[in-house]
XYZ file of C-alpha atoms in Angstrom:
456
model
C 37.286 -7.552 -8.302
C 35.043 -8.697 -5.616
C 33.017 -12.194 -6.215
C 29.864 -11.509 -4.574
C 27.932 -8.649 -2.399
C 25.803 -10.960 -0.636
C 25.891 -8.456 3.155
C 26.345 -5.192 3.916
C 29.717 -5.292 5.355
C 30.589 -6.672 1.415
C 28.714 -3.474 -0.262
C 30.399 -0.956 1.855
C 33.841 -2.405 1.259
C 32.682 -1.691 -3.167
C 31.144 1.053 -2.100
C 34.132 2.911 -0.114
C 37.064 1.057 -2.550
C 35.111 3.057 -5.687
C 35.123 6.225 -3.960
C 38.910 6.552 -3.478
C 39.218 5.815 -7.626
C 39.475 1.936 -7.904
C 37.300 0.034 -10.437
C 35.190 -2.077 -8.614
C 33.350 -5.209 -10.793
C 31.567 -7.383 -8.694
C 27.773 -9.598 -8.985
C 25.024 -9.540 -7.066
C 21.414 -11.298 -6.964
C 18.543 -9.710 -8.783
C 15.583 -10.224 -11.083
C 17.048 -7.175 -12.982
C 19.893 -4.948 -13.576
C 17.087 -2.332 -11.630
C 17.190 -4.396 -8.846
C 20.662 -3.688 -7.931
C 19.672 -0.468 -6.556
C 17.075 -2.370 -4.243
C 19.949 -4.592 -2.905
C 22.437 -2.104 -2.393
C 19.850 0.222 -0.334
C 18.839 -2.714 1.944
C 22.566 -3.759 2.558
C 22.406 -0.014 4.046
C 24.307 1.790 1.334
C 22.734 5.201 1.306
C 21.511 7.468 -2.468
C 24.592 9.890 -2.403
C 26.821 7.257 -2.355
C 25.080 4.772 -4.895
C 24.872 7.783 -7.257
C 28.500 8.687 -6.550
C 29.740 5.257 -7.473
C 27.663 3.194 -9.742
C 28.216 3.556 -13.197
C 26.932 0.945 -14.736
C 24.505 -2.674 -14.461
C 25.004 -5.790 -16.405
C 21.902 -8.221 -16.287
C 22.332 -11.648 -18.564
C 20.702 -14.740 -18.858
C 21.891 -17.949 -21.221
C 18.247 -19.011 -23.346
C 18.107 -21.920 -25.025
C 17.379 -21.353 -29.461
C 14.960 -23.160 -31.676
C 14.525 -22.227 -34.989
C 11.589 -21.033 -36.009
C 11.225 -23.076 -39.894
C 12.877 -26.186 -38.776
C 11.808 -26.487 -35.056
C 13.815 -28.466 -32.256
C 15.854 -30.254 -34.758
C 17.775 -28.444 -38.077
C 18.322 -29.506 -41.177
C 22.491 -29.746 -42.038
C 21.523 -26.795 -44.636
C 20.044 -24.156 -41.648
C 21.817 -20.873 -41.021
C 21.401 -21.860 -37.256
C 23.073 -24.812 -37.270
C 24.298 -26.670 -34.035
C 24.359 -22.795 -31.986
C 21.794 -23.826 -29.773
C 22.745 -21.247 -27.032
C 22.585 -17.352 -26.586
C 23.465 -14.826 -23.898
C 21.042 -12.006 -23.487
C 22.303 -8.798 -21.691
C 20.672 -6.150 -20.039
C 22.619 -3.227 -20.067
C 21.811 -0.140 -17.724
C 23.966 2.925 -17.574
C 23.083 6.650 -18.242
C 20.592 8.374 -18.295
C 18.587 4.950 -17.573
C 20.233 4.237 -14.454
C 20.422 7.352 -13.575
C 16.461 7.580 -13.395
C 16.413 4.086 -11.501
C 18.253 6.500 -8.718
C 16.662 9.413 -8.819
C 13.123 7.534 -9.599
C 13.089 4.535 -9.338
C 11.658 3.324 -12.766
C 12.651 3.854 -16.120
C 11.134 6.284 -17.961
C 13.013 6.328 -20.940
C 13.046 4.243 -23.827
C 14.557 1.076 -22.330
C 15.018 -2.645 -23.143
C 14.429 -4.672 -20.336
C 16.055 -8.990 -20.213
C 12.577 -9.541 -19.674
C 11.383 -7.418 -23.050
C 14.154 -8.778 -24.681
C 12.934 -12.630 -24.285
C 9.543 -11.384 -25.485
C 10.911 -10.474 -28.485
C 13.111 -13.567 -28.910
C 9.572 -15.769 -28.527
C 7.592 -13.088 -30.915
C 9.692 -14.267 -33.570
C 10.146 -17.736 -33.094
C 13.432 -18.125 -30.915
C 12.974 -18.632 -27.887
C 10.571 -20.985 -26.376
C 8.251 -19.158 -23.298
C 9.347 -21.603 -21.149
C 12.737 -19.426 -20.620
C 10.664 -16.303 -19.577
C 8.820 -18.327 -17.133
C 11.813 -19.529 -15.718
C 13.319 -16.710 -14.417
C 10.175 -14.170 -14.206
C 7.055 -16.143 -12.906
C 5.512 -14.297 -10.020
C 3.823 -16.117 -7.521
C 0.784 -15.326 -5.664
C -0.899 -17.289 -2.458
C -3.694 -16.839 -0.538
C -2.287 -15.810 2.915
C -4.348 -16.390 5.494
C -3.027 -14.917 8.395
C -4.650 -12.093 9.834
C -3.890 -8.103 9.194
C -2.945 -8.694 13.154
C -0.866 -11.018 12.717
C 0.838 -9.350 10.046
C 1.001 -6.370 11.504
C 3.311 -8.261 14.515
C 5.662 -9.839 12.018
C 6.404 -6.786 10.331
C 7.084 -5.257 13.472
C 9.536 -8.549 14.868
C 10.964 -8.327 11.592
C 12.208 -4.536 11.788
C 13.070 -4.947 15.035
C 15.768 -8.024 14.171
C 17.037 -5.434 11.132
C 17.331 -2.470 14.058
C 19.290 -5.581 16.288
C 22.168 -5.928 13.566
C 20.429 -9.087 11.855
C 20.511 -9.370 7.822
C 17.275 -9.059 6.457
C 17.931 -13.246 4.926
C 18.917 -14.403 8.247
C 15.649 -12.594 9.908
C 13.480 -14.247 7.085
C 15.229 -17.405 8.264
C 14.336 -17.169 12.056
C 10.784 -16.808 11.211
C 11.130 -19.440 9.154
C 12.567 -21.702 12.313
C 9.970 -20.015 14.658
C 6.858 -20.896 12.144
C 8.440 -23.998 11.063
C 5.269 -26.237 12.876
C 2.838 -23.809 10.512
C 4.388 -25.108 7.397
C 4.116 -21.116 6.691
C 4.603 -21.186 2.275
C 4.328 -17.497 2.257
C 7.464 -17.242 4.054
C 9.390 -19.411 2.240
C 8.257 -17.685 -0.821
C 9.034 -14.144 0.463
C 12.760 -15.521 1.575
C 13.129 -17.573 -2.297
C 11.461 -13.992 -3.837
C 14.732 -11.799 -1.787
C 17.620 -14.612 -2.620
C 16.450 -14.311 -6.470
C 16.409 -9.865 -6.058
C 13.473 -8.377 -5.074
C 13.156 -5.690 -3.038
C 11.702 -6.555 0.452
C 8.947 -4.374 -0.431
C 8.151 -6.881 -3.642
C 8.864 -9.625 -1.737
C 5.800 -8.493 1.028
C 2.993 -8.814 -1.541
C 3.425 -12.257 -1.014
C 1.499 -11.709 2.326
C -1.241 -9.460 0.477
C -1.171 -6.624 2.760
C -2.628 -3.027 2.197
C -1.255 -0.253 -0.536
C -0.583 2.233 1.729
C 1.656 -0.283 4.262
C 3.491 -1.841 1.200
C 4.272 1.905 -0.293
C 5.244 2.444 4.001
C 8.078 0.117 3.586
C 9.130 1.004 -0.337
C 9.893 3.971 0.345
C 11.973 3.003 3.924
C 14.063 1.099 1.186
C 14.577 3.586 -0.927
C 15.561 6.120 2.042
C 17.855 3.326 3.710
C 16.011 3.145 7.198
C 14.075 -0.368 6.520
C 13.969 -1.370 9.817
C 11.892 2.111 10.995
C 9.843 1.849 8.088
C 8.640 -2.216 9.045
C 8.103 -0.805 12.350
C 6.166 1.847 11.924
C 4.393 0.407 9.016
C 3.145 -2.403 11.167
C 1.864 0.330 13.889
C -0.129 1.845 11.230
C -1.586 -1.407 10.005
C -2.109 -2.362 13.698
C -3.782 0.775 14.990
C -6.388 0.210 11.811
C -7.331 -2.982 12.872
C -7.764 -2.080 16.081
C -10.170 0.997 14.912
C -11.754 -1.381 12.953
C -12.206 -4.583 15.329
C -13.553 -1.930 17.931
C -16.277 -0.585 15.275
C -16.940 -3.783 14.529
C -17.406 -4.486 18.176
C -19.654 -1.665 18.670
C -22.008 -2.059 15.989
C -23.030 -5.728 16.451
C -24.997 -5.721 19.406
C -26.879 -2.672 17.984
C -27.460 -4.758 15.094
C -29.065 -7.790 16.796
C -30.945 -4.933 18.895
C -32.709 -3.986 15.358
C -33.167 -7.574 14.472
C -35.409 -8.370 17.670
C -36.925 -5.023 17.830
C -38.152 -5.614 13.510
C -39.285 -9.179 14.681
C -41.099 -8.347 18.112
C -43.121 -5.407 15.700
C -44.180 -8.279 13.571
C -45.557 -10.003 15.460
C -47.123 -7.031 17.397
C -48.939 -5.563 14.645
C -50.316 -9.310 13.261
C -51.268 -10.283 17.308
C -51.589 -7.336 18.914
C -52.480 -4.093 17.148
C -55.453 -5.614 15.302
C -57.077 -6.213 18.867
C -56.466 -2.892 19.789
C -58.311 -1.606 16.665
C -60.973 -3.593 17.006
C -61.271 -2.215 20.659
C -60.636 1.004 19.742
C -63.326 1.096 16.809
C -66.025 -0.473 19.277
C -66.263 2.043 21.501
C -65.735 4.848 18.624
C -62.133 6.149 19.591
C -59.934 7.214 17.578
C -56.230 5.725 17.462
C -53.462 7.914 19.485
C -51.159 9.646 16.812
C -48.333 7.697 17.974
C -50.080 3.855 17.483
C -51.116 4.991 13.823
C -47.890 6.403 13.221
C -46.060 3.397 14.398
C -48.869 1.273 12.487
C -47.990 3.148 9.077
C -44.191 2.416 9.373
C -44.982 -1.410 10.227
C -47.487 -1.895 7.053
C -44.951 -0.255 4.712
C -41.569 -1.796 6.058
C -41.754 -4.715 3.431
C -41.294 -1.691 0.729
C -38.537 -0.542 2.180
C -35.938 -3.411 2.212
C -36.344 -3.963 -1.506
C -35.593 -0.029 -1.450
C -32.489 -0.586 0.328
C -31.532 -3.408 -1.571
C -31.791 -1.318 -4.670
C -30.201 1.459 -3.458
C -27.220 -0.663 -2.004
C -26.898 -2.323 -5.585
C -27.643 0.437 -7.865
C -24.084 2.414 -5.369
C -22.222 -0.910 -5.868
C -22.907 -1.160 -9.604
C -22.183 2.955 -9.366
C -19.003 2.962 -7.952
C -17.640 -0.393 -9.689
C -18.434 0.634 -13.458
C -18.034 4.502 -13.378
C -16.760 6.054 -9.919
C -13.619 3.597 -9.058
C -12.764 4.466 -12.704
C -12.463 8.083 -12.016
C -8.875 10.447 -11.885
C -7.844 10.144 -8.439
C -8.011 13.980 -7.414
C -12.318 13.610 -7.709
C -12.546 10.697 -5.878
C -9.898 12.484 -2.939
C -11.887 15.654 -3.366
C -15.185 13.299 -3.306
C -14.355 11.383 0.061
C -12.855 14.710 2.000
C -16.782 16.174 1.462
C -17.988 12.980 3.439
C -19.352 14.531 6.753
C -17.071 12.935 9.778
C -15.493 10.676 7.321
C -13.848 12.968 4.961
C -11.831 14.805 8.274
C -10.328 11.226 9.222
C -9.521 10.861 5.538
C -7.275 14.092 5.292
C -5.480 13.249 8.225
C -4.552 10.118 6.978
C -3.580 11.342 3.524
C -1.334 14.606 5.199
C 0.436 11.792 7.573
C 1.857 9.227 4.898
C 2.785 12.444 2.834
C 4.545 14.183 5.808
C 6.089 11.443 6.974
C 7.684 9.507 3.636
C 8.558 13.019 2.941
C 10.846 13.608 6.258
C 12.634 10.783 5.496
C 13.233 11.311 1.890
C 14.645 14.755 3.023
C 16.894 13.002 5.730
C 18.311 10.359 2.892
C 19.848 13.982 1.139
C 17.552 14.123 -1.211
C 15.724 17.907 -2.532
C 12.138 18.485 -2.298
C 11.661 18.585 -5.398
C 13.510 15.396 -5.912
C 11.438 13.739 -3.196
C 7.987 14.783 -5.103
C 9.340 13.469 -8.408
C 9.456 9.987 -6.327
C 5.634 10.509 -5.067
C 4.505 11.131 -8.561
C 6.554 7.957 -10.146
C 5.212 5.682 -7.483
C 2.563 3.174 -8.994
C -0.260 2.757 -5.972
C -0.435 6.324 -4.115
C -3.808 7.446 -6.175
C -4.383 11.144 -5.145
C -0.388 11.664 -3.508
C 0.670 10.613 -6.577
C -1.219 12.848 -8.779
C -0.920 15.719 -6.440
C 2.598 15.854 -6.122
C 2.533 16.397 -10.119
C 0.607 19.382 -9.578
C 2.861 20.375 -7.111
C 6.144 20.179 -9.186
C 4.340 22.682 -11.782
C 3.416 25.271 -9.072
C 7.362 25.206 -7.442
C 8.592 25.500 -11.072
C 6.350 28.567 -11.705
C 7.507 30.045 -8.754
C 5.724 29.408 -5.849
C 6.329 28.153 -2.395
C 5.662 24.990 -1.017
C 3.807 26.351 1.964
C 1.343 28.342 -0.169
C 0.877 25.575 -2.845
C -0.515 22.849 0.278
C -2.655 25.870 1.590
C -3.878 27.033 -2.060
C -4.061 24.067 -4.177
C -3.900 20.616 -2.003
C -6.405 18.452 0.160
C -3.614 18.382 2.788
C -4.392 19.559 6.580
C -3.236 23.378 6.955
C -1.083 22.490 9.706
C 1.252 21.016 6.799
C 1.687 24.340 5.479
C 2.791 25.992 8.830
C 5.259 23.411 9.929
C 6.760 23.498 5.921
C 7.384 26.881 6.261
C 8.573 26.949 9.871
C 10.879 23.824 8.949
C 12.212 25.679 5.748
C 13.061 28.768 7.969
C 15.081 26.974 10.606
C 16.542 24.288 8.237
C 15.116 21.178 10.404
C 11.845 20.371 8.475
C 13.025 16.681 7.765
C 12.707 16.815 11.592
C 9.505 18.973 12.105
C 8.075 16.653 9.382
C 8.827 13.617 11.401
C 7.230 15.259 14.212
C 4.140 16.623 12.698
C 3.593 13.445 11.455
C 3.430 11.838 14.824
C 1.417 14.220 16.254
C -0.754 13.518 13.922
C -1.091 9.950 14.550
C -1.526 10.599 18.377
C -4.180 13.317 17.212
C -6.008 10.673 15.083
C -6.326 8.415 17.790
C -7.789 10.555 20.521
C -10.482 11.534 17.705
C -11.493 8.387 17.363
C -11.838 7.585 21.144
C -14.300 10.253 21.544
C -15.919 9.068 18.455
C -17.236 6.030 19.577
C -17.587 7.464 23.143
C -20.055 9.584 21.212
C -21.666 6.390 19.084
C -22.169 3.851 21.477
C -24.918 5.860 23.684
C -26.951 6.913 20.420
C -26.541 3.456 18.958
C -27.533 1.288 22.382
């Protein structure tokens, strides 16, 4: 029996004593007998192992009763009498757990503590104040920006890589912000003590889908501190793309501005002299002046036509278009000229490179896509890898499913089926993926070398 894992050095010692035959019970700290899993992956215990050794989870909490005729106090003729307390278990062994590993969710018919206290208060049990005890999520408004958070995710997986706990890193950032007063660290450190995953307890600081699904599945591969890292790259380089866009467009802007006000006043000051010179000495305007007279007399029409247009897309894609099965939207925004190119490298880098690394953590391909298509928050990866499962188990091959049936980049394709030959594509993957990335950012340099001259 072993009182606590609360570090890694304490999970491997369970982990290694079960392996040789011994029956290890021990606790740990989670929102959920699910949870476990979480914990055990960030203390560095790896998926062969976990689903080697763990055979079962045990999560309990002790509610409080109230009767539901008599109310806080009972009569001395109530069947509850003076039993005023009751220990509710959450029990997770096969096949749920087993899904929890493979998956991570349950996709069975399973009772969760939390489900369980919902039921108590249905029927008059429980009071809600015992579910809000112990399942509450919190939510701040962080306001730090994507920059900023892009560093600390990066600082924070390089403590992990240095041998630090990921507690006692929360807790130097803690000391280092402690002038700040920063509440969304506290809460992230308070959200990890109680269970969560460090991927659940990042929401706190609001960031991005695609950076928060980055570092889920770094958990769930056991290489956390890579995934912070490189997840906080990512976010960085996109700010960067779009502080510099942002950068470029606004003198362009003001440009406009001046040039719409200096016509104005032009064709109220100016032009009419010119037309009444013109028409005294019976010449006819140059193409040009008329032409540029035309525009100025009809431009008040055609900001309420933009306005219109901009509201009528807004109202569009909030009501009926955001609403829509993620494959059409994907298939919608790769058709976007310039746009739609950026897009699909974007989408074949996340999926190459969560993909190497589910490969390295042992796990089959078609293990790793039953992962992509479980995972709340990945829209058209999520879906596609769905599709993807049906074509293997009909027979094809990966390769000529991407080419045939995805909105991947071909170059997927080529380097899957080069990988499979040689038996290194969790490496190729890896490779490809950063390749990509360098790729991606050489495109957009000559992008906005091509931009600013048209726009100035």
């Amino acid at each position: 029996m072993i009182g606590e894992i609360r570090d890694e050095k304490t999970a491997k010692i369970a982990i290694r004593a079960s392996m040789t035959g011994h029956l290890v019970v021990s606790t740990i700290h989670a929102n959920h007998a699910a949870g476990c899993i979480s914990r055990l992956r960030e203390f560095g215990c790896n998926e062969l192992d976990i689903r080697e050794t763990v055979i079962g989870l045990v999560s309990q909490r002790l509610v409080s009763l109230i009767c539901p005729s008599c109310g806080t106090s009972c009569s001395n003729y109530c069947g509850l009498g003076k039993n005023r307390r009751l220990a509710i278990y959450e029990i997770l062994a096969e096949p749920s757990l087993e899904e929890v590993i493979k998956n991570g969710a349950i996709n069975s018919n399973y009772q969760s503590l939390a489900q369980s206290i919902n039921k108590g208060i249905a029927l008059g049990y429980i009071q809600e104040s015992e579910l809000k005890g112990g399942f509450v999520k919190m939510k701040i408004r962080h306001k730090k920006s994507y920059v900023r958070k892009a560093e600390f995710l990066i600082r924070l997986g390089t403590l992990l890589e240095q041998g630090y706990p990921i507690a006692d890193a929360f807790e130097l950032f803690l000391k280092y912000e402690k002038e700040t007063n920063d509440q969304a660290l506290r809460i992230m450190l308070e959200k990890f003590r109680k269970g969560s995953s460090v991927s659940e307890a990042l929401s706190v600081l609001q960031l991005p889908k695609n950076i928060i699904n980055f570092v889920y599945f770094s958990e769930y591969y056991g290489d956390l501190a890579r995934g912070l890292i490189d997840g906080g790259q990512l976010l960085r380089k996109t700010q960067e793309t779009k502080a510099k866009f942002q950068k470029l467009i606004k003198y362009p802007l003001l440009l406009f501005w001046i040039l719409g006000l200096f016509l104005i006043i032009m064709y109220r000051n100016v032009f009419p002299q010119f037309t009444q010179l013109f028409s005294t000495i019976n010449v006819e305007l140059p193409l040009v002046t008329r032409m540029l007279l035309a525009f100025i007399e009809y431009s008040p029409l055609v900001i309420p036509l933009f306005l219109g247009s901009s509201l009528f897309l807004y109202v569009y894609y909030y009501y009926l278009f955001r609403k829509k099965d993620p494959l059409q939207k994907a298939k919608f925004y790769s058709k976007v000229p310039v746009a739609g190119t950026y897009y699909k490298v974007m989408l074949t880098y996340f999926f190459a490179a969560n993909l190497s690394c589910l490969i390295k953590s042992g796990l089959a391909i078609y293990d790793s896509l039953a992962i992509f298509k479980n995972m709340e928050g990945l829209g058209y990866i999520s879906k596609e890898a769905e599709q993807m499962i049906a074509h293997l188990e009909s027979g094809e091959k990966l390769d000529q499913v991407i080419i045939n049936n995805t909105l991947y980049l071909q170059g997927l394709a080529y380097i899957v089926e080069h990988g499979q030959a040689n038996g290194r594509l969790d490496d190729e993957l890896s490779y490809y993926s950063e390749w990509l990335l360098l790729d991606l950012e050489e495109k957009l340099k000559k992008l906005f070398m091509i931009i600013q001259p048209i726009l100035f």
